[in-house]
mmCIF file of C-alpha atoms in Angstrom:
data_model
loop_
_atom_site.group_PDB
_atom_site.id
_atom_site.type_symbol
_atom_site.label_atom_id
_atom_site.label_comp_id
_atom_site.label_asym_id
_atom_site.label_seq_id
_atom_site.Cartn_x
_atom_site.Cartn_y
_atom_site.Cartn_z
ATOM 1 C CA UNK A 17 91.335 108.447 110.980
ATOM 2 C CA UNK A 18 92.707 104.946 111.405
ATOM 3 C CA UNK A 19 91.419 104.286 114.924
ATOM 4 C CA UNK A 20 87.901 105.267 113.914
ATOM 5 C CA UNK A 21 88.059 103.057 110.846
ATOM 6 C CA UNK A 22 89.112 100.017 112.850
ATOM 7 C CA UNK A 23 86.385 100.615 115.422
ATOM 8 C CA UNK A 24 83.795 100.657 112.635
ATOM 9 C CA UNK A 25 85.126 97.360 111.304
ATOM 10 C CA UNK A 26 84.738 95.974 114.796
ATOM 11 C CA UNK A 27 81.087 97.031 114.777
ATOM 12 C CA UNK A 28 80.573 94.694 111.847
ATOM 13 C CA UNK A 29 81.899 91.839 113.926
ATOM 14 C CA UNK A 30 84.868 91.452 111.588
ATOM 15 C CA UNK A 31 87.852 92.583 113.650
ATOM 16 C CA UNK A 32 90.436 89.882 114.320
ATOM 17 C CA UNK A 33 93.030 89.504 117.029
ATOM 18 C CA UNK A 34 95.962 91.871 116.669
ATOM 19 C CA UNK A 35 99.089 90.502 115.017
ATOM 20 C CA UNK A 36 102.253 90.545 117.123
ATOM 21 C CA UNK A 37 104.406 93.609 116.520
ATOM 22 C CA UNK A 38 107.524 91.529 116.309
ATOM 23 C CA UNK A 39 106.451 89.543 113.263
ATOM 24 C CA UNK A 40 108.904 89.384 110.398
ATOM 25 C CA UNK A 41 108.598 91.920 107.577
ATOM 26 C CA UNK A 42 106.935 90.567 104.431
ATOM 27 C CA UNK A 43 109.212 89.217 101.759
ATOM 28 C CA UNK A 44 108.593 89.456 98.053
ATOM 29 C CA UNK A 45 107.101 86.039 97.179
ATOM 30 C CA UNK A 46 109.027 83.766 94.901
ATOM 31 C CA UNK A 47 107.791 83.687 91.353
ATOM 32 C CA UNK A 48 105.309 80.939 90.614
ATOM 33 C CA UNK A 49 104.212 79.570 87.272
ATOM 34 C CA UNK A 50 100.989 81.012 85.953
ATOM 35 C CA UNK A 51 99.187 78.094 84.330
ATOM 36 C CA UNK A 52 96.952 79.045 81.467
ATOM 37 C CA UNK A 53 98.213 82.638 81.374
ATOM 38 C CA UNK A 54 100.356 84.041 78.607
ATOM 39 C CA UNK A 55 101.636 87.474 77.757
ATOM 40 C CA UNK A 56 99.950 88.971 74.702
ATOM 41 C CA UNK A 57 102.156 91.200 72.533
ATOM 42 C CA UNK A 58 104.598 91.605 75.397
ATOM 43 C CA UNK A 59 101.955 93.284 77.615
ATOM 44 C CA UNK A 60 102.019 92.023 81.195
ATOM 45 C CA UNK A 61 98.682 93.694 81.958
ATOM 46 C CA UNK A 62 97.055 90.400 80.973
ATOM 47 C CA UNK A 63 98.518 88.534 83.969
ATOM 48 C CA UNK A 64 96.724 88.586 87.331
ATOM 49 C CA UNK A 65 97.441 86.385 90.340
ATOM 50 C CA UNK A 66 95.620 86.074 93.663
ATOM 51 C CA UNK A 67 97.951 85.445 96.582
ATOM 52 C CA UNK A 68 97.456 83.340 99.694
ATOM 53 C CA UNK A 69 97.018 86.645 101.584
ATOM 54 C CA UNK A 70 93.937 87.663 99.537
ATOM 55 C CA UNK A 71 95.846 90.313 97.610
ATOM 56 C CA UNK A 72 96.007 90.591 93.836
ATOM 57 C CA UNK A 73 99.128 91.102 91.737
ATOM 58 C CA UNK A 74 99.048 92.539 88.242
ATOM 59 C CA UNK A 75 102.025 91.951 85.975
ATOM 60 C CA UNK A 76 105.261 90.031 85.724
ATOM 61 C CA UNK A 77 105.879 87.842 88.815
ATOM 62 C CA UNK A 78 109.627 88.302 88.187
ATOM 63 C CA UNK A 79 109.378 92.086 87.896
ATOM 64 C CA UNK A 80 112.310 94.146 89.127
ATOM 65 C CA UNK A 81 110.011 96.300 91.285
ATOM 66 C CA UNK A 82 106.840 95.402 93.218
ATOM 67 C CA UNK A 83 104.510 98.270 94.105
ATOM 68 C CA UNK A 84 101.981 97.530 96.842
ATOM 69 C CA UNK A 85 98.927 99.771 97.184
ATOM 70 C CA UNK A 86 96.948 99.876 100.447
ATOM 71 C CA UNK A 87 93.493 100.936 99.284
ATOM 72 C CA UNK A 88 90.142 101.746 100.910
ATOM 73 C CA UNK A 89 87.118 101.966 98.647
ATOM 74 C CA UNK A 90 85.459 104.739 100.683
ATOM 75 C CA UNK A 91 88.624 106.852 100.603
ATOM 76 C CA UNK A 92 88.268 109.782 98.142
ATOM 77 C CA UNK A 93 92.053 110.111 97.848
ATOM 78 C CA UNK A 94 92.199 106.474 96.717
ATOM 79 C CA UNK A 95 89.650 107.198 94.010
ATOM 80 C CA UNK A 96 91.688 110.207 92.883
ATOM 81 C CA UNK A 97 94.868 108.126 92.818
ATOM 82 C CA UNK A 98 93.176 105.468 90.687
ATOM 83 C CA UNK A 99 92.009 108.060 88.167
ATOM 84 C CA UNK A 100 95.378 109.766 87.981
ATOM 85 C CA UNK A 101 97.810 106.841 88.193
ATOM 86 C CA UNK A 102 96.175 103.765 86.664
ATOM 87 C CA UNK A 103 96.975 104.505 83.019
ATOM 88 C CA UNK A 104 100.610 105.598 83.496
ATOM 89 C CA UNK A 105 101.287 102.659 85.819
ATOM 90 C CA UNK A 106 99.879 100.152 83.363
ATOM 91 C CA UNK A 107 101.614 101.683 80.345
ATOM 92 C CA UNK A 108 105.058 102.523 81.694
ATOM 93 C CA UNK A 109 105.420 100.236 84.710
ATOM 94 C CA UNK A 110 103.469 97.000 84.227
ATOM 95 C CA UNK A 111 103.187 96.478 80.462
ATOM 96 C CA UNK A 112 106.918 96.122 79.827
ATOM 97 C CA UNK A 113 107.417 93.646 82.670
ATOM 98 C CA UNK A 114 109.640 95.936 84.754
ATOM 99 C CA UNK A 115 107.088 96.393 87.525
ATOM 100 C CA UNK A 116 104.097 94.703 89.113
ATOM 101 C CA UNK A 117 101.254 96.085 91.230
ATOM 102 C CA UNK A 118 99.813 94.417 94.316
ATOM 103 C CA UNK A 119 96.513 95.698 95.732
ATOM 104 C CA UNK A 120 95.781 95.158 99.426
ATOM 105 C CA UNK A 121 92.456 96.096 100.993
ATOM 106 C CA UNK A 122 92.766 98.378 104.018
ATOM 107 C CA UNK A 123 89.236 98.296 105.388
ATOM 108 C CA UNK A 124 87.905 101.450 107.084
ATOM 109 C CA UNK A 125 84.165 100.854 107.544
ATOM 110 C CA UNK A 126 81.265 98.494 106.728
ATOM 111 C CA UNK A 127 80.653 100.073 103.322
ATOM 112 C CA UNK A 128 84.314 99.676 102.433
ATOM 113 C CA UNK A 129 84.200 96.020 103.498
ATOM 114 C CA UNK A 130 81.147 95.368 101.337
ATOM 115 C CA UNK A 131 82.864 96.824 98.283
ATOM 116 C CA UNK A 132 86.012 94.833 99.035
ATOM 117 C CA UNK A 133 83.981 91.614 99.024
ATOM 118 C CA UNK A 134 82.549 92.545 95.642
ATOM 119 C CA UNK A 135 85.925 93.344 94.095
ATOM 120 C CA UNK A 136 87.037 89.845 95.138
ATOM 121 C CA UNK A 137 83.940 88.314 93.541
ATOM 122 C CA UNK A 138 84.745 85.900 90.737
ATOM 123 C CA UNK A 139 88.024 84.654 89.243
ATOM 124 C CA UNK A 140 91.294 86.592 89.719
ATOM 125 C CA UNK A 141 91.245 88.061 86.221
ATOM 126 C CA UNK A 142 88.105 90.045 87.134
ATOM 127 C CA UNK A 143 89.573 91.707 90.210
ATOM 128 C CA UNK A 144 91.320 94.722 88.693
ATOM 129 C CA UNK A 145 88.335 95.638 86.526
ATOM 130 C CA UNK A 146 86.028 95.332 89.560
ATOM 131 C CA UNK A 147 88.500 97.415 91.574
ATOM 132 C CA UNK A 148 88.618 100.125 88.922
ATOM 133 C CA UNK A 149 84.846 100.149 88.426
ATOM 134 C CA UNK A 150 84.190 100.940 92.096
ATOM 135 C CA UNK A 151 86.947 103.493 92.525
ATOM 136 C CA UNK A 152 86.150 105.353 89.304
ATOM 137 C CA UNK A 153 82.447 105.599 90.218
ATOM 138 C CA UNK A 154 82.959 106.257 93.940
ATOM 139 C CA UNK A 155 81.655 109.830 93.912
ATOM 140 C CA UNK A 156 78.361 108.618 92.442
ATOM 141 C CA UNK A 157 77.682 105.494 94.519
ATOM 142 C CA UNK A 158 78.764 107.012 97.844
ATOM 143 C CA UNK A 159 76.414 110.011 97.472
ATOM 144 C CA UNK A 160 73.482 108.333 99.321
ATOM 145 C CA UNK A 161 75.579 108.264 102.499
ATOM 146 C CA UNK A 162 74.918 111.920 103.298
ATOM 147 C CA UNK A 163 71.142 111.432 103.193
ATOM 148 C CA UNK A 164 70.978 107.972 104.779
ATOM 149 C CA UNK A 165 68.342 107.612 107.471
ATOM 150 C CA UNK A 166 68.954 106.295 110.971
ATOM 151 C CA UNK A 167 67.023 103.162 110.019
ATOM 152 C CA UNK A 168 69.272 102.538 107.032
ATOM 153 C CA UNK A 169 72.423 103.003 109.083
ATOM 154 C CA UNK A 170 71.068 100.605 111.689
ATOM 155 C CA UNK A 171 70.667 97.939 109.008
ATOM 156 C CA UNK A 172 74.350 98.299 108.134
ATOM 157 C CA UNK A 173 75.494 97.335 111.631
ATOM 158 C CA UNK A 174 72.861 94.944 112.994
ATOM 159 C CA UNK A 175 71.540 91.526 112.092
ATOM 160 C CA UNK A 176 73.397 88.705 110.405
ATOM 161 C CA UNK A 177 76.549 89.319 108.397
ATOM 162 C CA UNK A 178 74.753 88.593 105.113
ATOM 163 C CA UNK A 179 71.843 90.863 106.062
ATOM 164 C CA UNK A 180 74.234 93.743 106.751
ATOM 165 C CA UNK A 181 76.275 93.450 103.570
ATOM 166 C CA UNK A 182 73.197 92.993 101.404
ATOM 167 C CA UNK A 183 71.530 96.017 102.975
ATOM 168 C CA UNK A 184 74.608 98.108 102.167
ATOM 169 C CA UNK A 185 74.760 96.723 98.637
ATOM 170 C CA UNK A 186 71.101 97.594 98.143
ATOM 171 C CA UNK A 187 71.262 101.096 99.641
ATOM 172 C CA UNK A 188 74.352 102.056 97.615
ATOM 173 C CA UNK A 189 73.131 100.455 94.384
ATOM 174 C CA UNK A 190 75.975 97.954 94.144
ATOM 175 C CA UNK A 191 73.814 95.358 92.401
ATOM 176 C CA UNK A 192 73.506 97.483 89.216
ATOM 177 C CA UNK A 193 77.252 98.184 89.268
ATOM 178 C CA UNK A 194 77.970 94.467 89.434
ATOM 179 C CA UNK A 195 75.403 93.796 86.715
ATOM 180 C CA UNK A 196 77.438 95.991 84.355
ATOM 181 C CA UNK A 197 80.378 93.728 85.187
ATOM 182 C CA UNK A 198 78.401 90.623 84.169
ATOM 183 C CA UNK A 199 77.303 89.388 87.597
ATOM 184 C CA UNK A 200 73.807 88.153 88.454
ATOM 185 C CA UNK A 201 72.101 89.140 91.706
ATOM 186 C CA UNK A 202 72.543 85.566 92.909
ATOM 187 C CA UNK A 203 76.300 85.704 92.288
ATOM 188 C CA UNK A 204 76.529 89.015 94.132
ATOM 189 C CA UNK A 205 74.562 87.674 97.087
ATOM 190 C CA UNK A 206 76.873 84.681 97.336
ATOM 191 C CA UNK A 207 79.958 86.907 97.451
ATOM 192 C CA UNK A 208 78.344 89.093 100.101
ATOM 193 C CA UNK A 209 78.016 86.089 102.438
ATOM 194 C CA UNK A 210 81.779 85.398 102.508
ATOM 195 C CA UNK A 211 82.318 86.208 106.169
ATOM 196 C CA UNK A 212 85.544 84.184 106.244
ATOM 197 C CA UNK A 213 87.075 86.479 103.626
ATOM 198 C CA UNK A 214 85.797 89.533 105.504
ATOM 199 C CA UNK A 215 87.497 88.313 108.675
ATOM 200 C CA UNK A 216 90.763 87.788 106.806
ATOM 201 C CA UNK A 217 90.596 91.272 105.266
ATOM 202 C CA UNK A 218 89.915 92.800 108.686
ATOM 203 C CA UNK A 219 92.867 90.927 110.146
ATOM 204 C CA UNK A 220 95.089 92.024 107.263
ATOM 205 C CA UNK A 221 94.066 95.632 107.944
ATOM 206 C CA UNK A 222 94.974 95.264 111.612
ATOM 207 C CA UNK A 223 98.249 93.662 110.602
ATOM 208 C CA UNK A 224 99.137 96.471 108.186
ATOM 209 C CA UNK A 225 98.371 99.060 110.852
ATOM 210 C CA UNK A 226 100.319 97.413 113.662
ATOM 211 C CA UNK A 227 103.190 95.682 111.903
ATOM 212 C CA UNK A 228 103.748 97.873 108.849
ATOM 213 C CA UNK A 229 102.568 101.131 110.477
ATOM 214 C CA UNK A 230 100.169 101.976 107.669
ATOM 215 C CA UNK A 231 98.256 104.964 108.994
ATOM 216 C CA UNK A 232 96.002 106.024 106.143
ATOM 217 C CA UNK A 233 95.006 105.437 102.557
ATOM 218 C CA UNK A 234 96.258 105.381 100.000
ATOM 219 C CA UNK A 235 99.600 104.149 101.288
ATOM 220 C CA UNK A 236 102.321 102.467 99.289
ATOM 221 C CA UNK A 237 105.206 100.060 99.666
ATOM 222 C CA UNK A 238 107.985 99.222 97.234
ATOM 223 C CA UNK A 239 109.362 95.698 97.551
ATOM 224 C CA UNK A 240 107.801 95.366 101.000
ATOM 225 C CA UNK A 241 109.045 98.678 102.428
ATOM 226 C CA UNK A 242 106.270 101.161 103.269
ATOM 227 C CA UNK A 243 106.991 104.622 101.878
ATOM 228 C CA UNK A 244 106.825 107.343 104.504
ATOM 229 C CA UNK A 245 105.144 110.591 103.482
ATOM 230 C CA UNK A 246 103.872 109.147 100.206
ATOM 231 C CA UNK A 247 100.136 109.338 99.642
ATOM 232 C CA UNK A 248 99.630 110.476 96.046
ATOM 233 C CA UNK A 249 100.842 109.926 92.502
ATOM 234 C CA UNK A 250 103.012 113.056 92.455
ATOM 235 C CA UNK A 251 105.149 111.794 95.344
ATOM 236 C CA UNK A 252 105.098 108.132 94.312
ATOM 237 C CA UNK A 253 106.037 108.563 90.633
ATOM 238 C CA UNK A 254 109.681 109.725 91.094
ATOM 239 C CA UNK A 255 110.344 106.958 93.625
ATOM 240 C CA UNK A 256 109.169 104.302 91.166
ATOM 241 C CA UNK A 257 111.120 105.893 88.315
ATOM 242 C CA UNK A 258 114.321 105.853 90.363
ATOM 243 C CA UNK A 259 114.011 102.106 90.900
ATOM 244 C CA UNK A 260 112.886 101.065 87.430
ATOM 245 C CA UNK A 261 115.241 103.153 85.292
#
């Protein structure tokens, strides 16, 4: 549940002040040039941009439709959505330039936060492959949670920020996952110390909950409007098709 997830984030020392409920609804950002990026064979899946809000956008910045995904890495439904929807979205929505995908982290717990830091590790063009790697392998890496000892769990919520995130990364074998993505242990450790980013992601989660009324994951928005009652590919697909066609 949402309230529980936000309390766990607070235990990490990451929760930020709540954003005022009366804040203006987000607007689709104006297109910006993408220096050094070009479209290969008309496929917009080669274009990735990191926004000032620590989200990542895949595809044509001038796309007719912007899909926003609110994702938690410890959410099994998010992993299922990734497996089911990634290929059709890339092939029929992003590749032709008609649609773009924005991924926003909606942090539920300390493990989720640690994974979020690792997906952000490195240049923007690595994000979506990092994102996919963790969601597609979620069932495997999250398995140690059910057998975790009290001492392990204590390490996840006590000590310095870096000590906590590194303990989680060690216990859930995130270092080998990142190694398959080309990262050294030193690079991983550096990303796990980014407490400023963690604070921003926690604040963005609070903001999405209070201002946009996001209540669970996965949740979706089209052109800034959160879709009520939409939490899977079966319910999202016809809504996207109606706007793109």
